[in-house]
Amino acid sequence: KYSGVARVKAETVIGHGRADIVLTPMKASLTSAVLELKVTRDFLTPQPGTVTPTPCSLKENIEWAMSGVSQTAAYRDDEALDAAYLCVYDFCAGNHEEIGKAIEEAAIPYSVLAKRYWITASHKEHRANRYPNPPDDVDVV
């Protein structure tokens, strides 16, 4: 979609790491940006030779997600890009909004836009979260 106005590169080597997506506009008047993608989940893939997944605690997921803030800011600054975006795709069971709050607060001093996207396990879970039933004391017309 952006190929006509910007170079889009994935897994670009920047400094001591790899930026997930870098957008470099073809016109200097447009905004350049780096997007760092993180995934949180309840379990890590089993180690080679094993079949048991390793559980991830909420604390570990928050720390992992927050590590993306400085990573994203560093990529932006190393390449003199205009903007930095951290996107955390949360595959954990249940809606742990504290992950989003943690990254958003940590991102403020570094001018990184950090957002968490909760990926639900089912349409039913998504609807229940997005459109909760009204409390019992509310009249439904």
Short mmCIF file of C-alpha atoms in Angstrom, two decimals:
data_model
loop_
_atom_site.label_atom_id
_atom_site.label_comp_id
_atom_site.label_asym_id
_atom_site.label_seq_id
_atom_site.Cartn_x
_atom_site.Cartn_y
_atom_site.Cartn_z
CA LYS A 1 0.00 0.00 0.00
CA TYR A 2 2.84 2.43 0.79
CA SER A 3 5.26 1.37 -1.95
CA GLY A 4 4.41 4.43 -4.02
CA VAL A 5 5.34 6.90 -1.28
CA ALA A 6 7.85 5.11 0.95
CA ARG A 7 10.39 2.34 1.14
CA VAL A 8 9.12 -0.32 3.52
CA LYS A 9 11.78 -2.60 4.97
CA ALA A 10 11.28 -5.51 7.34
CA GLU A 11 13.88 -6.84 9.76
CA THR A 12 16.29 -4.00 9.03
CA VAL A 13 19.62 -4.11 10.89
CA ILE A 14 19.89 -0.98 13.04
CA GLY A 15 22.61 -0.53 15.64
CA HIS A 16 22.71 -3.70 17.74
CA GLY A 17 19.38 -5.09 16.64
CA ARG A 18 16.80 -5.55 13.92
CA ALA A 19 13.88 -3.18 13.55
CA ASP A 20 10.73 -5.03 12.56
CA ILE A 21 9.42 -2.44 10.08
CA VAL A 22 11.02 0.81 8.87
CA LEU A 23 9.14 3.30 6.69
CA THR A 24 11.32 5.77 4.81
CA PRO A 25 9.35 8.24 2.67
CA MET A 26 10.46 9.11 -0.82
CA LYS A 27 9.63 12.78 -0.17
CA ALA A 28 11.35 14.60 2.68
CA SER A 29 8.07 16.30 3.61
CA LEU A 30 6.57 12.97 4.73
CA THR A 31 7.17 11.23 8.07
CA SER A 32 9.63 8.38 8.51
CA ALA A 33 8.98 5.80 11.20
CA VAL A 34 10.01 2.58 12.86
CA LEU A 35 7.50 0.00 14.08
CA GLU A 36 8.61 -2.51 16.66
CA LEU A 37 6.34 -5.52 17.16
CA LYS A 38 6.18 -7.56 20.36
CA VAL A 39 4.00 -10.54 21.27
CA THR A 40 2.90 -11.49 24.78
CA ARG A 41 1.54 -14.94 25.53
CA ASP A 42 0.79 -17.35 28.35
CA PHE A 43 3.35 -19.97 27.26
CA LEU A 44 6.61 -20.13 25.34
CA THR A 45 7.17 -22.82 22.71
CA PRO A 46 8.74 -25.95 24.24
CA GLN A 47 12.52 -26.07 24.19
CA PRO A 48 14.05 -28.42 21.57
CA GLY A 49 13.78 -32.01 22.70
CA THR A 50 10.90 -31.29 25.08
CA VAL A 51 7.13 -31.16 24.78
CA THR A 52 6.29 -29.01 27.80
CA PRO A 53 5.66 -25.33 27.13
CA THR A 54 7.17 -22.83 29.58
CA PRO A 55 4.58 -20.63 31.34
CA CYS A 56 4.98 -16.84 31.11
CA SER A 57 3.79 -14.78 34.07
CA LEU A 58 2.04 -11.44 33.73
CA LYS A 59 5.16 -9.82 35.21
CA GLU A 60 7.38 -11.44 32.55
CA ASN A 61 5.01 -10.33 29.80
CA ILE A 62 4.98 -6.75 31.08
CA GLU A 63 8.80 -6.71 31.27
CA TRP A 64 9.05 -8.15 27.74
CA ALA A 65 6.59 -5.62 26.35
CA MET A 66 8.30 -2.73 28.14
CA SER A 67 11.68 -3.76 26.72
CA GLY A 68 10.28 -2.70 23.37
CA VAL A 69 10.00 0.94 24.45
CA SER A 70 13.75 1.61 24.68
CA GLN A 71 14.37 -0.66 21.70
CA THR A 72 11.96 1.35 19.54
CA ALA A 73 13.32 4.72 20.71
CA ALA A 74 16.90 3.59 20.03
CA TYR A 75 16.03 2.43 16.51
CA ARG A 76 14.34 5.76 15.77
CA ASP A 77 17.27 7.76 17.13
CA ASP A 78 19.99 5.59 15.51
CA GLU A 79 18.46 6.15 12.09
CA ALA A 80 17.23 9.75 12.70
CA LEU A 81 13.65 8.71 11.95
CA ASP A 82 10.71 10.96 12.79
CA ALA A 83 8.46 8.58 14.71
CA ALA A 84 8.57 5.40 16.77
CA TYR A 85 5.69 2.98 17.29
CA LEU A 86 5.60 -0.02 19.59
CA CYS A 87 2.81 -2.50 18.82
CA VAL A 88 2.25 -5.24 21.40
CA TYR A 89 0.03 -8.08 20.26
CA ASP A 90 -1.31 -9.68 23.44
CA PHE A 91 -2.29 -13.32 23.01
CA CYS A 92 -2.69 -13.93 26.77
CA ALA A 93 -5.93 -15.40 28.07
CA GLY A 94 -7.99 -12.67 29.67
CA ASN A 95 -7.76 -8.95 29.09
CA HIS A 96 -4.64 -7.81 30.97
CA GLU A 97 -4.95 -4.07 30.44
CA GLU A 98 -2.02 -3.54 32.80
CA ILE A 99 0.31 -4.51 29.93
CA GLY A 100 -1.00 -1.61 27.85
CA LYS A 101 -0.86 0.82 30.76
CA ALA A 102 2.74 -0.17 31.53
CA ILE A 103 4.02 0.35 27.99
CA GLU A 104 2.09 3.57 27.48
CA GLU A 105 3.52 5.10 30.67
CA ALA A 106 7.05 3.87 29.93
CA ALA A 107 6.86 5.28 26.39
CA ILE A 108 5.99 8.87 27.33
CA PRO A 109 9.54 10.06 28.23
CA TYR A 110 10.89 8.64 24.96
CA SER A 111 8.17 10.00 22.65
CA VAL A 112 7.25 6.50 21.53
CA LEU A 113 3.64 5.72 20.71
CA ALA A 114 2.95 2.38 22.39
CA LYS A 115 -0.27 0.43 21.88
CA ARG A 116 -1.43 -2.98 23.03
CA TYR A 117 -3.78 -5.03 20.90
CA TRP A 118 -5.51 -7.84 22.73
CA ILE A 119 -6.02 -10.85 20.48
CA THR A 120 -8.90 -12.82 21.97
CA ALA A 121 -9.31 -16.56 21.74
CA SER A 122 -12.84 -16.33 20.35
CA HIS A 123 -15.45 -13.98 18.91
CA LYS A 124 -17.52 -14.55 22.04
CA GLU A 125 -14.68 -13.36 24.29
CA HIS A 126 -14.11 -10.32 22.06
CA ARG A 127 -17.79 -9.34 22.07
CA ALA A 128 -18.12 -9.84 25.85
CA ASN A 129 -15.13 -7.57 26.40
CA ARG A 130 -16.08 -4.91 23.87
CA TYR A 131 -19.82 -4.92 24.52
CA PRO A 132 -20.33 -6.04 28.12
CA ASN A 133 -23.84 -6.72 29.34
CA PRO A 134 -25.34 -3.74 31.16
CA PRO A 135 -25.38 -3.91 34.97
CA ASP A 136 -28.52 -5.40 36.53
CA ASP A 137 -29.68 -2.02 37.79
CA VAL A 138 -29.81 -0.48 34.28
CA ASP A 139 -33.10 -0.61 32.39
CA VAL A 140 -32.70 -2.04 28.90
CA VAL A 141 -35.19 -0.63 26.40
#
